[in-house]
Amino acid sequence: MSLLTDVLLAIKESNLSRAQLEEFEQTFTVLYSEYMMRIAVLQKAESLYFGSMEQQHPELPDVKIKRMWRVTDDGLELRQKETEVKVIAKNLSSIKSRIFQTPNY
């Protein structure tokens, strides 16, 4: 299992203390940052791939090049990371709401 999966399973518990929720908030904030940095690297790789393919095969339409990128390892990882970062953002928002609703004692 991945760290993200482990954390998602752990936050399902409904009776988490405020301290536990704040710890999960920090974990999700770090994960969000790490995922966004990885997405940036993958987007750069996508741009370089696209430019290279346009030069090597000017006859290929943009849509074809995009589809070719999507099936590369980096393209698949990018799609997965983009989806996972949405999950992280949604859960981070939920945790913040839970912190706000939890008494501070």
mmCIF file with all atom_site columns, C-alpha atoms in Angstrom:
data_model
loop_
_atom_site.group_PDB
_atom_site.id
_atom_site.type_symbol
_atom_site.label_atom_id
_atom_site.label_alt_id
_atom_site.label_comp_id
_atom_site.label_asym_id
_atom_site.label_entity_id
_atom_site.label_seq_id
_atom_site.pdbx_PDB_ins_code
_atom_site.Cartn_x
_atom_site.Cartn_y
_atom_site.Cartn_z
_atom_site.occupancy
_atom_site.B_iso_or_equiv
_atom_site.pdbx_formal_charge
_atom_site.auth_seq_id
_atom_site.auth_comp_id
_atom_site.auth_asym_id
_atom_site.auth_atom_id
_atom_site.pdbx_PDB_model_num
ATOM 1   C CA . MET A 1 1   ? 0.000   0.000  0.000   1.00 0.00 ? 1   MET A CA 1
ATOM 2   C CA . SER A 1 2   ? 1.072   3.570  -0.529  1.00 0.00 ? 2   SER A CA 1
ATOM 3   C CA . LEU A 1 3   ? 1.377   6.261  2.115   1.00 0.00 ? 3   LEU A CA 1
ATOM 4   C CA . LEU A 1 4   ? -1.653  7.986  0.614   1.00 0.00 ? 4   LEU A CA 1
ATOM 5   C CA . THR A 1 5   ? -3.766  4.829  0.909   1.00 0.00 ? 5   THR A CA 1
ATOM 6   C CA . ASP A 1 6   ? -2.624  4.278  4.492   1.00 0.00 ? 6   ASP A CA 1
ATOM 7   C CA . VAL A 1 7   ? -3.519  7.837  5.495   1.00 0.00 ? 7   VAL A CA 1
ATOM 8   C CA . LEU A 1 8   ? -6.884  7.677  3.743   1.00 0.00 ? 8   LEU A CA 1
ATOM 9   C CA . LEU A 1 9   ? -7.748  4.506  5.651   1.00 0.00 ? 9   LEU A CA 1
ATOM 10  C CA . ALA A 1 10  ? -6.622  6.025  8.954   1.00 0.00 ? 10  ALA A CA 1
ATOM 11  C CA . ILE A 1 11  ? -8.757  9.170  8.646   1.00 0.00 ? 11  ILE A CA 1
ATOM 12  C CA . LYS A 1 12  ? -11.936 7.170  8.107   1.00 0.00 ? 12  LYS A CA 1
ATOM 13  C CA . GLU A 1 13  ? -12.122 6.703  11.863  1.00 0.00 ? 13  GLU A CA 1
ATOM 14  C CA . SER A 1 14  ? -14.827 9.031  13.131  1.00 0.00 ? 14  SER A CA 1
ATOM 15  C CA . ASN A 1 15  ? -13.528 9.533  16.683  1.00 0.00 ? 15  ASN A CA 1
ATOM 16  C CA . LEU A 1 16  ? -10.150 11.106 16.000  1.00 0.00 ? 16  LEU A CA 1
ATOM 17  C CA . SER A 1 17  ? -8.869  13.610 18.516  1.00 0.00 ? 17  SER A CA 1
ATOM 18  C CA . ARG A 1 18  ? -8.101  17.186 17.546  1.00 0.00 ? 18  ARG A CA 1
ATOM 19  C CA . ALA A 1 19  ? -4.368  16.416 17.847  1.00 0.00 ? 19  ALA A CA 1
ATOM 20  C CA . GLN A 1 20  ? -4.722  13.428 15.513  1.00 0.00 ? 20  GLN A CA 1
ATOM 21  C CA . LEU A 1 21  ? -6.686  15.521 13.007  1.00 0.00 ? 21  LEU A CA 1
ATOM 22  C CA . GLU A 1 22  ? -4.037  18.252 13.117  1.00 0.00 ? 22  GLU A CA 1
ATOM 23  C CA . GLU A 1 23  ? -1.349  15.626 12.505  1.00 0.00 ? 23  GLU A CA 1
ATOM 24  C CA . PHE A 1 24  ? -3.274  14.304 9.496   1.00 0.00 ? 24  PHE A CA 1
ATOM 25  C CA . GLU A 1 25  ? -3.671  17.876 8.244   1.00 0.00 ? 25  GLU A CA 1
ATOM 26  C CA . GLN A 1 26  ? 0.105   18.274 8.313   1.00 0.00 ? 26  GLN A CA 1
ATOM 27  C CA . THR A 1 27  ? 0.581   14.924 6.579   1.00 0.00 ? 27  THR A CA 1
ATOM 28  C CA . PHE A 1 28  ? -1.871  15.831 3.820   1.00 0.00 ? 28  PHE A CA 1
ATOM 29  C CA . THR A 1 29  ? -0.286  19.262 3.392   1.00 0.00 ? 29  THR A CA 1
ATOM 30  C CA . VAL A 1 30  ? 3.129   17.652 2.890   1.00 0.00 ? 30  VAL A CA 1
ATOM 31  C CA . LEU A 1 31  ? 1.675   15.038 0.532   1.00 0.00 ? 31  LEU A CA 1
ATOM 32  C CA . TYR A 1 32  ? -0.107  17.736 -1.470  1.00 0.00 ? 32  TYR A CA 1
ATOM 33  C CA . SER A 1 33  ? 3.149   19.678 -1.868  1.00 0.00 ? 33  SER A CA 1
ATOM 34  C CA . GLU A 1 34  ? 5.114   16.587 -2.883  1.00 0.00 ? 34  GLU A CA 1
ATOM 35  C CA . TYR A 1 35  ? 2.475   15.554 -5.411  1.00 0.00 ? 35  TYR A CA 1
ATOM 36  C CA . MET A 1 36  ? 2.297   19.036 -6.921  1.00 0.00 ? 36  MET A CA 1
ATOM 37  C CA . MET A 1 37  ? 6.086   19.117 -7.311  1.00 0.00 ? 37  MET A CA 1
ATOM 38  C CA . ARG A 1 38  ? 6.014   15.717 -9.041  1.00 0.00 ? 38  ARG A CA 1
ATOM 39  C CA . ILE A 1 39  ? 3.185   16.880 -11.302 1.00 0.00 ? 39  ILE A CA 1
ATOM 40  C CA . ALA A 1 40  ? 5.281   19.902 -12.291 1.00 0.00 ? 40  ALA A CA 1
ATOM 41  C CA . VAL A 1 41  ? 8.180   17.620 -13.275 1.00 0.00 ? 41  VAL A CA 1
ATOM 42  C CA . LEU A 1 42  ? 5.853   15.385 -15.287 1.00 0.00 ? 42  LEU A CA 1
ATOM 43  C CA . GLN A 1 43  ? 4.244   18.359 -17.023 1.00 0.00 ? 43  GLN A CA 1
ATOM 44  C CA . LYS A 1 44  ? 7.700   19.557 -18.048 1.00 0.00 ? 44  LYS A CA 1
ATOM 45  C CA . ALA A 1 45  ? 8.460   16.075 -19.390 1.00 0.00 ? 45  ALA A CA 1
ATOM 46  C CA . GLU A 1 46  ? 5.178   16.204 -21.323 1.00 0.00 ? 46  GLU A CA 1
ATOM 47  C CA . SER A 1 47  ? 6.105   19.527 -22.889 1.00 0.00 ? 47  SER A CA 1
ATOM 48  C CA . LEU A 1 48  ? 9.538   18.262 -23.886 1.00 0.00 ? 48  LEU A CA 1
ATOM 49  C CA . TYR A 1 49  ? 8.015   15.080 -25.330 1.00 0.00 ? 49  TYR A CA 1
ATOM 50  C CA . PHE A 1 50  ? 5.488   17.094 -27.303 1.00 0.00 ? 50  PHE A CA 1
ATOM 51  C CA . GLY A 1 51  ? 8.159   19.425 -28.708 1.00 0.00 ? 51  GLY A CA 1
ATOM 52  C CA . SER A 1 52  ? 10.401  16.538 -29.638 1.00 0.00 ? 52  SER A CA 1
ATOM 53  C CA . MET A 1 53  ? 7.626   14.611 -31.360 1.00 0.00 ? 53  MET A CA 1
ATOM 54  C CA . GLU A 1 54  ? 6.520   17.691 -33.299 1.00 0.00 ? 54  GLU A CA 1
ATOM 55  C CA . GLN A 1 55  ? 10.042  18.099 -34.637 1.00 0.00 ? 55  GLN A CA 1
ATOM 56  C CA . GLN A 1 56  ? 10.571  14.408 -35.420 1.00 0.00 ? 56  GLN A CA 1
ATOM 57  C CA . HIS A 1 57  ? 7.097   13.825 -36.878 1.00 0.00 ? 57  HIS A CA 1
ATOM 58  C CA . PRO A 1 58  ? 5.571   17.104 -38.105 1.00 0.00 ? 58  PRO A CA 1
ATOM 59  C CA . GLU A 1 59  ? 2.909   15.108 -39.934 1.00 0.00 ? 59  GLU A CA 1
ATOM 60  C CA . LEU A 1 60  ? 1.384   13.886 -36.648 1.00 0.00 ? 60  LEU A CA 1
ATOM 61  C CA . PRO A 1 61  ? -1.606  15.862 -35.376 1.00 0.00 ? 61  PRO A CA 1
ATOM 62  C CA . ASP A 1 62  ? -1.428  17.292 -31.851 1.00 0.00 ? 62  ASP A CA 1
ATOM 63  C CA . VAL A 1 63  ? -4.139  14.925 -30.624 1.00 0.00 ? 63  VAL A CA 1
ATOM 64  C CA . LYS A 1 64  ? -2.131  11.901 -31.757 1.00 0.00 ? 64  LYS A CA 1
ATOM 65  C CA . ILE A 1 65  ? 0.978   13.143 -29.949 1.00 0.00 ? 65  ILE A CA 1
ATOM 66  C CA . LYS A 1 66  ? -1.078  13.752 -26.803 1.00 0.00 ? 66  LYS A CA 1
ATOM 67  C CA . ARG A 1 67  ? -2.459  10.204 -26.957 1.00 0.00 ? 67  ARG A CA 1
ATOM 68  C CA . MET A 1 68  ? 1.042   8.814  -27.481 1.00 0.00 ? 68  MET A CA 1
ATOM 69  C CA . TRP A 1 69  ? 2.253   10.735 -24.407 1.00 0.00 ? 69  TRP A CA 1
ATOM 70  C CA . ARG A 1 70  ? -0.580  9.428  -22.263 1.00 0.00 ? 70  ARG A CA 1
ATOM 71  C CA . VAL A 1 71  ? 0.526   5.799  -22.693 1.00 0.00 ? 71  VAL A CA 1
ATOM 72  C CA . THR A 1 72  ? 4.140   6.439  -21.693 1.00 0.00 ? 72  THR A CA 1
ATOM 73  C CA . ASP A 1 73  ? 5.123   5.626  -18.112 1.00 0.00 ? 73  ASP A CA 1
ATOM 74  C CA . ASP A 1 74  ? 5.401   9.337  -17.302 1.00 0.00 ? 74  ASP A CA 1
ATOM 75  C CA . GLY A 1 75  ? 2.088   10.077 -18.984 1.00 0.00 ? 75  GLY A CA 1
ATOM 76  C CA . LEU A 1 76  ? 0.331   7.395  -16.971 1.00 0.00 ? 76  LEU A CA 1
ATOM 77  C CA . GLU A 1 77  ? 1.964   8.618  -13.772 1.00 0.00 ? 77  GLU A CA 1
ATOM 78  C CA . LEU A 1 78  ? 0.902   12.185 -14.514 1.00 0.00 ? 78  LEU A CA 1
ATOM 79  C CA . ARG A 1 79  ? -2.729  11.164 -14.932 1.00 0.00 ? 79  ARG A CA 1
ATOM 80  C CA . GLN A 1 80  ? -2.588  9.150  -11.701 1.00 0.00 ? 80  GLN A CA 1
ATOM 81  C CA . LYS A 1 81  ? -0.917  11.970 -9.732  1.00 0.00 ? 81  LYS A CA 1
ATOM 82  C CA . GLU A 1 82  ? -3.429  14.524 -11.017 1.00 0.00 ? 82  GLU A CA 1
ATOM 83  C CA . THR A 1 83  ? -6.274  12.359 -9.759  1.00 0.00 ? 83  THR A CA 1
ATOM 84  C CA . GLU A 1 84  ? -4.572  11.602 -6.456  1.00 0.00 ? 84  GLU A CA 1
ATOM 85  C CA . VAL A 1 85  ? -3.858  15.284 -5.787  1.00 0.00 ? 85  VAL A CA 1
ATOM 86  C CA . LYS A 1 86  ? -7.602  15.946 -6.128  1.00 0.00 ? 86  LYS A CA 1
ATOM 87  C CA . VAL A 1 87  ? -8.249  13.241 -3.529  1.00 0.00 ? 87  VAL A CA 1
ATOM 88  C CA . ILE A 1 88  ? -5.650  14.810 -1.238  1.00 0.00 ? 88  ILE A CA 1
ATOM 89  C CA . ALA A 1 89  ? -7.161  18.294 -1.618  1.00 0.00 ? 89  ALA A CA 1
ATOM 90  C CA . LYS A 1 90  ? -10.673 17.023 -0.909  1.00 0.00 ? 90  LYS A CA 1
ATOM 91  C CA . ASN A 1 91  ? -9.554  15.137 2.197   1.00 0.00 ? 91  ASN A CA 1
ATOM 92  C CA . LEU A 1 92  ? -7.461  18.068 3.415   1.00 0.00 ? 92  LEU A CA 1
ATOM 93  C CA . SER A 1 93  ? -10.552 20.249 3.218   1.00 0.00 ? 93  SER A CA 1
ATOM 94  C CA . SER A 1 94  ? -12.564 17.630 5.091   1.00 0.00 ? 94  SER A CA 1
ATOM 95  C CA . ILE A 1 95  ? -9.938  17.349 7.826   1.00 0.00 ? 95  ILE A CA 1
ATOM 96  C CA . LYS A 1 96  ? -9.882  21.129 8.272   1.00 0.00 ? 96  LYS A CA 1
ATOM 97  C CA . SER A 1 97  ? -13.660 21.075 8.709   1.00 0.00 ? 97  SER A CA 1
ATOM 98  C CA . ARG A 1 98  ? -13.381 18.279 11.251  1.00 0.00 ? 98  ARG A CA 1
ATOM 99  C CA . ILE A 1 99  ? -10.728 20.239 13.173  1.00 0.00 ? 99  ILE A CA 1
ATOM 100 C CA . PHE A 1 100 ? -12.990 23.279 13.248  1.00 0.00 ? 100 PHE A CA 1
ATOM 101 C CA . GLN A 1 101 ? -15.848 21.149 14.629  1.00 0.00 ? 101 GLN A CA 1
ATOM 102 C CA . THR A 1 102 ? -13.701 19.432 17.274  1.00 0.00 ? 102 THR A CA 1
ATOM 103 C CA . PRO A 1 103 ? -13.467 21.021 20.741  1.00 0.00 ? 103 PRO A CA 1
ATOM 104 C CA . ASN A 1 104 ? -10.048 22.432 21.612  1.00 0.00 ? 104 ASN A CA 1
ATOM 105 C CA . TYR A 1 105 ? -9.371  20.318 24.691  1.00 0.00 ? 105 TYR A CA 1
#
